[in-house]
Coordinates of C-alpha atoms in Angstrom, one line a residue:
X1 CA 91.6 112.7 111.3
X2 CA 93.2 113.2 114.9
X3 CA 91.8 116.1 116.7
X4 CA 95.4 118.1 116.1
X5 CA 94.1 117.8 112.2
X6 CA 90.9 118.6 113.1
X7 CA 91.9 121.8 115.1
X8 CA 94.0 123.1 112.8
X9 CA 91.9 122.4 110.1
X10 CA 88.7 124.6 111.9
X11 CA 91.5 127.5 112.3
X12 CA 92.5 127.9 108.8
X13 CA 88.2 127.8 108.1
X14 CA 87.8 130.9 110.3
X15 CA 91.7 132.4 110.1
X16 CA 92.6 132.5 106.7
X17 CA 93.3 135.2 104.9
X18 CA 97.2 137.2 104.6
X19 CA 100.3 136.7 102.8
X20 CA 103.3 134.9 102.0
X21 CA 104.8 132.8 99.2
X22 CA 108.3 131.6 97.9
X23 CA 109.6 131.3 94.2
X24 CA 112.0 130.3 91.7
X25 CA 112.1 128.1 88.5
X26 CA 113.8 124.7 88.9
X27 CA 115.9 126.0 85.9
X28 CA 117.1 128.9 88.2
X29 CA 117.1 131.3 85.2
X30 CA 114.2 133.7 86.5
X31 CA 114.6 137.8 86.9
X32 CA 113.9 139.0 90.4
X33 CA 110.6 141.5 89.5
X34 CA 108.1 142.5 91.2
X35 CA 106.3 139.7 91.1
X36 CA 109.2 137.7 92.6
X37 CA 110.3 140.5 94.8
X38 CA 106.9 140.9 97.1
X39 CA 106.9 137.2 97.7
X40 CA 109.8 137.0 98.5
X41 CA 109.6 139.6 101.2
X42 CA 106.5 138.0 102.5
X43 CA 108.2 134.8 102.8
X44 CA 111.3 136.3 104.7
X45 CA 108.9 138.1 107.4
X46 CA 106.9 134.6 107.8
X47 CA 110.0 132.9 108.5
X48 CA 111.4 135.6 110.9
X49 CA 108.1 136.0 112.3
X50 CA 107.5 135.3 116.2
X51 CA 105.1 133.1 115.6
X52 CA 107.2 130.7 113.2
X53 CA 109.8 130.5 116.2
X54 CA 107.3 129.5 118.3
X55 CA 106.0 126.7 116.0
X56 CA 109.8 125.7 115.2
X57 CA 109.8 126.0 111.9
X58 CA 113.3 126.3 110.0
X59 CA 112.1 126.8 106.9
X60 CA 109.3 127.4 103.9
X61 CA 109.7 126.8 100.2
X62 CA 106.7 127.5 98.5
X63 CA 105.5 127.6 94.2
X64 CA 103.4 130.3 92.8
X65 CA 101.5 130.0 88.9
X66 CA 99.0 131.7 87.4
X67 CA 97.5 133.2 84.2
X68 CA 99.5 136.8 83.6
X69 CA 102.4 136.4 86.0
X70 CA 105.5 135.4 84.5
X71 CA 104.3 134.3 81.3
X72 CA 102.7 131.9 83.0
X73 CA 105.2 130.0 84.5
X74 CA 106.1 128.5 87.9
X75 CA 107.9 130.8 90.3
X76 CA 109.7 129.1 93.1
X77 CA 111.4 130.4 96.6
X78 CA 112.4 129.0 99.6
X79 CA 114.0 130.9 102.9
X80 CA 115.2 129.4 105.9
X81 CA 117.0 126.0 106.8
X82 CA 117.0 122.6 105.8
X83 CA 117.2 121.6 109.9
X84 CA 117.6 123.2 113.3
X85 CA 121.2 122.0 113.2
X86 CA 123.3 125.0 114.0
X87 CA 125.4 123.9 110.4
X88 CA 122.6 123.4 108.7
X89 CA 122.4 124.6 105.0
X90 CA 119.8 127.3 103.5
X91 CA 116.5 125.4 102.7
X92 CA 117.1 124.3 98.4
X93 CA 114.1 125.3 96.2
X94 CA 113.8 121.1 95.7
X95 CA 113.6 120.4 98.9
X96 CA 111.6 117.0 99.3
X97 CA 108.9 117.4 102.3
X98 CA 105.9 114.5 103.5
X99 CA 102.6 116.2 101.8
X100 CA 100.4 113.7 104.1
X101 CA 96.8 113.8 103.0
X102 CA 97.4 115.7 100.0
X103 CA 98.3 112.4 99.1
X104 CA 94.4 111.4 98.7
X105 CA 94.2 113.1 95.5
X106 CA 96.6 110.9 93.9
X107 CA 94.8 108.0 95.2
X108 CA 91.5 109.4 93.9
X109 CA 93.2 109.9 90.4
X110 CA 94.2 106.1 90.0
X111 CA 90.5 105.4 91.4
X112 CA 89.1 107.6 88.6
X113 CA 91.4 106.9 85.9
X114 CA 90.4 102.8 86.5
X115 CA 86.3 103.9 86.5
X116 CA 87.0 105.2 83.2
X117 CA 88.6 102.2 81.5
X118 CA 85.6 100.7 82.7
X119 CA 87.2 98.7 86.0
X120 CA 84.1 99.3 87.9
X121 CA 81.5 98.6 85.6
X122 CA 78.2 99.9 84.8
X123 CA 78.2 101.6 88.4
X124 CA 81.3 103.2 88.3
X125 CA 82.1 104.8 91.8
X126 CA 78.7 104.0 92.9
X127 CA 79.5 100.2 93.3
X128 CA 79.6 98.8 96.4
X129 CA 82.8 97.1 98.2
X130 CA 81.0 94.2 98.0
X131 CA 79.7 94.1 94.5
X132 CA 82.7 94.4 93.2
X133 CA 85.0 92.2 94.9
X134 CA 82.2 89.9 94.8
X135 CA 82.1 90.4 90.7
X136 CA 86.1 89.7 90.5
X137 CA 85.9 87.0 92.6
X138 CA 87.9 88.5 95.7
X139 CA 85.6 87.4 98.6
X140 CA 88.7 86.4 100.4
X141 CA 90.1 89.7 100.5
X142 CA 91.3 91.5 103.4
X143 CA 88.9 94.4 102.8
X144 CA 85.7 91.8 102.9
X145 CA 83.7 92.8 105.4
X146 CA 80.2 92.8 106.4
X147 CA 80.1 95.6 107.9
X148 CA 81.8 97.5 105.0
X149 CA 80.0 95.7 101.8
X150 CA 77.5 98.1 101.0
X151 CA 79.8 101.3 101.0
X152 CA 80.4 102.3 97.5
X153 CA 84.1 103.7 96.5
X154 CA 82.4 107.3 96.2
X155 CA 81.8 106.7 100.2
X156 CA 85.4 105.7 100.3
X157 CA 86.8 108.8 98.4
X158 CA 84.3 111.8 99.8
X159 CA 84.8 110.2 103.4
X160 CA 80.7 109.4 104.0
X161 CA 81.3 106.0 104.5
X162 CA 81.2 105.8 108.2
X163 CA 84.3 103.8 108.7
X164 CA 86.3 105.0 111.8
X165 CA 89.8 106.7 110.9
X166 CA 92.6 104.6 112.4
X167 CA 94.2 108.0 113.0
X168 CA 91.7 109.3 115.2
X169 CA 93.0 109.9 119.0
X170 CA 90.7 107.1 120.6
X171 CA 92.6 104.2 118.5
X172 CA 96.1 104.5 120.3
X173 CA 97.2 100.6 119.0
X174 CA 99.6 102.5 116.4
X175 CA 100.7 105.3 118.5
X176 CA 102.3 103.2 121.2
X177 CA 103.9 101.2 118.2
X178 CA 105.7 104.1 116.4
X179 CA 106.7 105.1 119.7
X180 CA 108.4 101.7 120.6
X181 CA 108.9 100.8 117.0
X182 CA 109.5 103.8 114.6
X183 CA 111.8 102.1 111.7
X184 CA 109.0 99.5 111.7
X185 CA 106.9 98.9 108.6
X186 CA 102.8 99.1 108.7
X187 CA 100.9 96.8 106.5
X188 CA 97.9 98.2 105.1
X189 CA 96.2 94.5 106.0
X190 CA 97.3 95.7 109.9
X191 CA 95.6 99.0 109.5
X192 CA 92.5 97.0 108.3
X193 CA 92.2 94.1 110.6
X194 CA 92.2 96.8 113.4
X195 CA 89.3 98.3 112.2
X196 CA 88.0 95.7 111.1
X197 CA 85.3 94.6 114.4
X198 CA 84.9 98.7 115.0
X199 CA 81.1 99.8 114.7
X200 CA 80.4 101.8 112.0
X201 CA 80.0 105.8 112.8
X202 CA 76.9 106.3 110.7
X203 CA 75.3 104.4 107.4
X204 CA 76.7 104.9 104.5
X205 CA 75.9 108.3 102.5
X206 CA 74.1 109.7 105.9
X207 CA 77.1 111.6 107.6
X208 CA 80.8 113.0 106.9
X209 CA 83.8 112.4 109.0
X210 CA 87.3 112.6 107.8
X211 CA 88.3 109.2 107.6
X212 CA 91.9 107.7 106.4
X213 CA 90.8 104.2 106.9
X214 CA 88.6 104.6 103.6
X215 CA 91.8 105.4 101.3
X216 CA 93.6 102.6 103.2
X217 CA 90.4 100.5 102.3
X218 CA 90.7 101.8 98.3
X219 CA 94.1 101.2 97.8
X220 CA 93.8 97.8 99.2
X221 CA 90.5 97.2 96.4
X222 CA 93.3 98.6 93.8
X223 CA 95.9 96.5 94.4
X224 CA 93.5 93.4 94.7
X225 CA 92.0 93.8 91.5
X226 CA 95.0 95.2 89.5
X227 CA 98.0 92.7 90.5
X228 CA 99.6 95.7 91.4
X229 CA 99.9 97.7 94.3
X230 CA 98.6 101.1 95.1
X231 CA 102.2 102.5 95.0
X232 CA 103.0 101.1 91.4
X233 CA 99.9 102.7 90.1
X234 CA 100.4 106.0 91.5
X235 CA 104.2 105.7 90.1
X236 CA 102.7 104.7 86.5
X237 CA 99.7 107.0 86.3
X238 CA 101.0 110.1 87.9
X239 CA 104.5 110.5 88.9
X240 CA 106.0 108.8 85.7
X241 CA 102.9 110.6 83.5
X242 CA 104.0 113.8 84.6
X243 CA 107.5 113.2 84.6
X244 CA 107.4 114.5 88.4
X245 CA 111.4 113.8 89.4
X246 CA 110.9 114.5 93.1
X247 CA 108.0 112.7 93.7
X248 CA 107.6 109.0 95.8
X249 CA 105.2 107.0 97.1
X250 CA 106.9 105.9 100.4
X251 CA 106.5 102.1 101.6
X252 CA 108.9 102.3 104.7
X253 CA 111.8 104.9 105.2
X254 CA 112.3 107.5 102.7
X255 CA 116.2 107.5 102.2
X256 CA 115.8 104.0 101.2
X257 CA 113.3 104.7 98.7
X258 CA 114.4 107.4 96.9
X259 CA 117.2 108.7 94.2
X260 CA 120.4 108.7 96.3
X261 CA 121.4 111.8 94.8
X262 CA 118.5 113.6 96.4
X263 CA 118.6 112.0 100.2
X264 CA 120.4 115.6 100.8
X265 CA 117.4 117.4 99.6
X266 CA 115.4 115.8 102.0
X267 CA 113.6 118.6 104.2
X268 CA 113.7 117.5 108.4
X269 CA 110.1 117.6 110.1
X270 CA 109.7 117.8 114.0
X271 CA 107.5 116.5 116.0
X272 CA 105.4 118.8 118.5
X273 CA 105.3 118.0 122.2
X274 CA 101.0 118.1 121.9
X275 CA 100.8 114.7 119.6
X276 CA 102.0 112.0 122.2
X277 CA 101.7 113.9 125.3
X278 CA 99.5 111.3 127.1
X279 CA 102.2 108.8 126.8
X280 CA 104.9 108.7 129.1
X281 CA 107.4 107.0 126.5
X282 CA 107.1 110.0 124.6
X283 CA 108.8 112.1 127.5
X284 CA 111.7 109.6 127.4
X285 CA 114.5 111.7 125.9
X286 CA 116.4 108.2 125.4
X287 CA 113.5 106.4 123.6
X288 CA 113.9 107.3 119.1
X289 CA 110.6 109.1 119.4
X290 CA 110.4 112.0 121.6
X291 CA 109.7 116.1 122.1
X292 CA 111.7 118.1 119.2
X293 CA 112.7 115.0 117.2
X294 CA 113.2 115.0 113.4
X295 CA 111.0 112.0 112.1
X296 CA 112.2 112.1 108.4
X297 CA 114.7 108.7 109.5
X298 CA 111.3 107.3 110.8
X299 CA 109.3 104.8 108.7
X300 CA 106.3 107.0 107.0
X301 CA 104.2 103.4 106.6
X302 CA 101.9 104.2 109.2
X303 CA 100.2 107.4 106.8
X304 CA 99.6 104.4 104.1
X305 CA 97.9 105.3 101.2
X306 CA 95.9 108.2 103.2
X307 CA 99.0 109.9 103.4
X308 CA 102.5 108.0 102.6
X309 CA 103.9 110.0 99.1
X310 CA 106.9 113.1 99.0
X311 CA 107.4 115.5 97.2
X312 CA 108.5 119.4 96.7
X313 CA 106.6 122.6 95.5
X314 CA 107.9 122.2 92.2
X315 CA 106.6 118.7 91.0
X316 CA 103.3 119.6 93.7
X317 CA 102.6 122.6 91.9
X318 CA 103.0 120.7 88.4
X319 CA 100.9 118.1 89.4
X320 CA 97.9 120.8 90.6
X321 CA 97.8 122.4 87.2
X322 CA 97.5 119.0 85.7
X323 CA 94.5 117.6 88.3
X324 CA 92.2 120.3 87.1
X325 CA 92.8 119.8 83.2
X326 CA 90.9 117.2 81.3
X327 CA 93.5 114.8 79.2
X328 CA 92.3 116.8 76.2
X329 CA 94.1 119.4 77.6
X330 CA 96.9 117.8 79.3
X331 CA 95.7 116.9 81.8
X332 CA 95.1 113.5 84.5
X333 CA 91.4 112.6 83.6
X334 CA 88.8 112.6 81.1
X335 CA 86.5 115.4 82.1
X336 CA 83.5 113.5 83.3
X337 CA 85.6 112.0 85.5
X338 CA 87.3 115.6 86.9
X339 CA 83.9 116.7 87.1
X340 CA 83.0 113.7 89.7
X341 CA 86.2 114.8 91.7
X342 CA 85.0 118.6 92.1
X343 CA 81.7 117.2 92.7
X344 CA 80.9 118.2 96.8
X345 CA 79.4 117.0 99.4
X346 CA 78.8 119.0 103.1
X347 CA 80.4 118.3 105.8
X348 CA 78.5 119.2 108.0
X349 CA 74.7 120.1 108.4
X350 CA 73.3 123.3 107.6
X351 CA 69.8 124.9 107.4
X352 CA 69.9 124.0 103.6
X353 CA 72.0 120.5 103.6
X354 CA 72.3 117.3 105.7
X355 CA 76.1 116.3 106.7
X356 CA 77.4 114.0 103.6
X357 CA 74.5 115.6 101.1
X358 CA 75.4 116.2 98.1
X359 CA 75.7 119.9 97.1
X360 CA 73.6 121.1 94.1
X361 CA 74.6 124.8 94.4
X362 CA 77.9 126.1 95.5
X363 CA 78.4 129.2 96.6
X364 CA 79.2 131.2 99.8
X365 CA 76.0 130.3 101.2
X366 CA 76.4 127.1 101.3
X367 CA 79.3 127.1 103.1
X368 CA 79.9 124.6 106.3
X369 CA 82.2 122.7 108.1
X370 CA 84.9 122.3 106.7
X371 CA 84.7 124.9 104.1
X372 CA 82.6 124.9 101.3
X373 CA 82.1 121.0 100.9
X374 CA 84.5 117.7 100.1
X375 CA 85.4 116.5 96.6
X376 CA 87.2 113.4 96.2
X377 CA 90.4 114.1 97.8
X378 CA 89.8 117.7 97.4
X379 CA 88.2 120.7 99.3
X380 CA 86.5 123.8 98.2
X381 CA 86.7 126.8 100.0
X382 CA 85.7 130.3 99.5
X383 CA 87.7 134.0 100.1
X384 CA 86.5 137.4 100.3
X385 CA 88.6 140.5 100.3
X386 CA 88.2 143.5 102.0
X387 CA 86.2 145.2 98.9
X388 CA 83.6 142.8 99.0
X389 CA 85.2 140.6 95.8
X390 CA 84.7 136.8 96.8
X391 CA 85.7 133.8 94.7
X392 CA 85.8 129.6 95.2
X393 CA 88.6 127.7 95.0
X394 CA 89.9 124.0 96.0
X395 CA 92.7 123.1 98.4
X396 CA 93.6 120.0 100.7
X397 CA 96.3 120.6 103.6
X398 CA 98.2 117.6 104.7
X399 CA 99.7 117.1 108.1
X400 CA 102.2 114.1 109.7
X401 CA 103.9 113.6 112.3
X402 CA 106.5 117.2 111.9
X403 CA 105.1 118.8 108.6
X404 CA 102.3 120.5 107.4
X405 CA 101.4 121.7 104.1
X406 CA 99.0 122.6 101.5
X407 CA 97.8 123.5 98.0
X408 CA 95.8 126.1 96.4
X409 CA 94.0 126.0 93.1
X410 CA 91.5 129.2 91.6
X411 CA 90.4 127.7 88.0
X412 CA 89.1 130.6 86.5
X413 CA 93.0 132.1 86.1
X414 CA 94.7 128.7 86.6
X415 CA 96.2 129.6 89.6
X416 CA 98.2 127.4 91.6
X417 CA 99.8 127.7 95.3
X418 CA 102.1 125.1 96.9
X419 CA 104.4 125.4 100.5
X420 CA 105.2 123.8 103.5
X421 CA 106.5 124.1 107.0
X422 CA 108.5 121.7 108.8
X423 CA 106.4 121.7 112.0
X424 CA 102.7 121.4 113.3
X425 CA 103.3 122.5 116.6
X426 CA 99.7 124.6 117.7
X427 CA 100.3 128.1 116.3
X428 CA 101.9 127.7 112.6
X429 CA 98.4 128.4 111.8
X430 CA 99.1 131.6 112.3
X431 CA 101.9 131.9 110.0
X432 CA 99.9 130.0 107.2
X433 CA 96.7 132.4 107.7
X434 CA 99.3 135.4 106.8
X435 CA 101.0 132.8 103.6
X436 CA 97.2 132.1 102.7
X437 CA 95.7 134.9 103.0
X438 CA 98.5 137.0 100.7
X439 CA 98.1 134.3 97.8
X440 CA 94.7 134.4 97.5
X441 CA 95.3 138.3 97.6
X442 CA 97.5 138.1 94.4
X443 CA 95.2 135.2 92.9
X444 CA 92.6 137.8 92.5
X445 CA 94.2 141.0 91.8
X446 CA 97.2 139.9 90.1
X447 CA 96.6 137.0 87.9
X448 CA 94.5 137.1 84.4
X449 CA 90.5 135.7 84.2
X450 CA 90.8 133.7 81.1

């Protein structure tokens, strides 16, 4: 996680809490009440807001479900612009973003899913790297590495592995090469040989740091032992599963890869002038990359399978209801499995855990770091409103390069929450705190306890 993840991450920790969220059904046939009518005015004051200009955002679309709001449906909204193109058309309800490392919970599914049919053996999650490829006779596989044998795919998925994330600010091998090369594909072997000769950051299971090398690691174990690669599993076990129409796993360039028809849908994303500062290409006005650019045309190769999948509220929001359901009830996995992915550990250390332990109670006590704890490619958080009421529930943001957005789910009224801005320029954080903070407001005194 670069340290512009890592900021903006501690600021929606200590600074959420407000209002905003956008609506309508993809079949356009909904009634503008109440319900429809107060997010809708919390939506248009984010947009119009000081602090959105500042941040350059254009525009927000945003979904909203839950238990005793419109017959439980999804409602959908969107205000704003597609793009800060002076022609540019009102943002569509569809519109197609880059959820970044919201992506790891797709991952995490395909690594669960395969631990149930038994791809993992006895162990499960808790195998080792090298175990396994050792057991399917892969010891010539990019991701075999001495230094890396002993971490199990739990490690991998809850980020206690110790690996170094590729991302992070000290590694700038791929930053200069987007900025001279930004139509250029990134091989997930590339992001690995890179890391390949760093030192570990801690042993296995002893620390937490937010790591996309381990997902670029996992998908790479995926493809190796299924013949298949990570972006064909996530296509057959999700996308297609769920019959998500606005949803791709990105390999390269994104108008390349996806329906024709929907390349107009396709939301721009601009880059903030904080993310390749230290880099005097970056200042070049005449060099692809540079202050204020839309990166959409840009290859999206370099997020891998940490963060490389599009999408739009509507499909997001769809596939949220479905992560937390066990198959018998619709949903992605079998419920031994859903309860490994809610299964936390801290991230960081506390009076009453070590950073990476696992978390045997949750509640607001426990709560450090990064919120309550890490899941496997989930976060739990918790909220308290001004009477005293406090509740958990489980989210994952996910920035890139001109986006940043995020998901909210509350289980005990099935709640769900999806938006996004086209910028992560230092300060949206304030707009999301106000979004944030009115959802969880109508989570709890809006929608039905089942």
């Amino acid at each position: 996680m670069n340290q512009i993840e890592i900021r903006e991450m501690k600021n929606f920790v200590v600074l959420t809490r407000f209002i905003i969220v956008c609506i309508f059904i993809r079949s356009n046939a909904i009634a503008q009440t109440s319900n429809t009518i107060d997010l809708q005015n919390n939506l248009s004051e984010a947009i119009n807001s000081k602090e959105a200009k500042l941040a350059g955002i254009t525009g927000i679309p945003l979904t909203f479900q839950c238990d005793g709001i419109n017959g439980k449906q999804p409602i959908s909204l969107a205000v704003g612009k597609i793009d800060k193109n002076s022609d540019a058309v009102n943002l569509p309800k569809d519109t197609i973003y880059q959820i970044g490392s919201s992506s790891k919970s797709f991952v995490a599914v395909v690594t669960l899913q395969m631990e149930a049919e038994g791809y993992f053996g006895q162990k499960g999650l808790d195998i080792s790297i090298g175990e396994l490829l050792h057991d399917k006779g892969l010891v010539e596989s990019s991701v075999w590495n001495y230094r890396w044998n002993k971490i199990t795919l739990r490690e991998l998925l809850n980020h206690t592995s110790g690996i170094p994330d590729y991302t992070d600010d000290k590694f700038t091998e791929f930053s200069e090469m987007y900025l001279k090369y930004p139509y250029r594909q990134v091989y997930s072997n590339e992001i690995i040989k890179l890391m390949a000769d760093e030192p570990i950051d801690f042993s296995a299971g002893k620390g937490w740091h937010y790591s996309n090398t381990g997902y670029v690691i996992l998908s790479e174990i995926i493809a190796n032992i299924t013949k298949s690669s990570i972006k064909q599993q996530i296509t057959s076990r999700v996308i297609d599963k769920l019959a998500l129409t606005h949803t791709y796993y990105i390999t390269n360039i994104e108008s390349h890869e996806i329906n024709p028809s929907q390349i107009k849908l396709l939301m721009s994303g601009y880059i903030n002038d904080d993310q390749f500062k230290k880099f005097s290409l970056f200042k070049d006005n005449n060099n692809p990359v540079h202050s204020g650019v839309d990166i959409v045309p840009f290859s999206l190769s370099w997020a891998n399978a940490a963060g490389s999948i599009i999408s739009d509220t509507i499909d997001m929001n769809k596939y949220i209801q479905a992560l937390f359901r066990d198959k018998a009830h619709g949903g992605l996995l079998e419920s031994q499995q859903l309860a490994e992915m809610k299964s936390l550990v801290a991230t960081e250390s506390s009076e009453q855990y070590n950073s990476g332990a696992q978390l045997s109670n949750v509640d607001k006590k426990t709560a450090t770091g990064f919120g309550l704890g890490y899941g496997l490619g989930i976060m739990a958080f918790f909220t308290r409103l001004p009477d005293g009421r406090s509740t958990m529930y489980y989210s994952h943001g996910g920035d890139t390069l001109g986006f940043h957005s995020n998901w909210i789910y509350m289980e005990n009224t099935h709640a769900s929450a999806v938006y996004v801005f086209n910028s992560n320029k230092p300060g949206y954080w304030k707009v999301r705190q106000n979004i944030e903070s009115a959802i969880l407001s109508k989570m709890m005194n809006e929608c039905v306890v089942n």
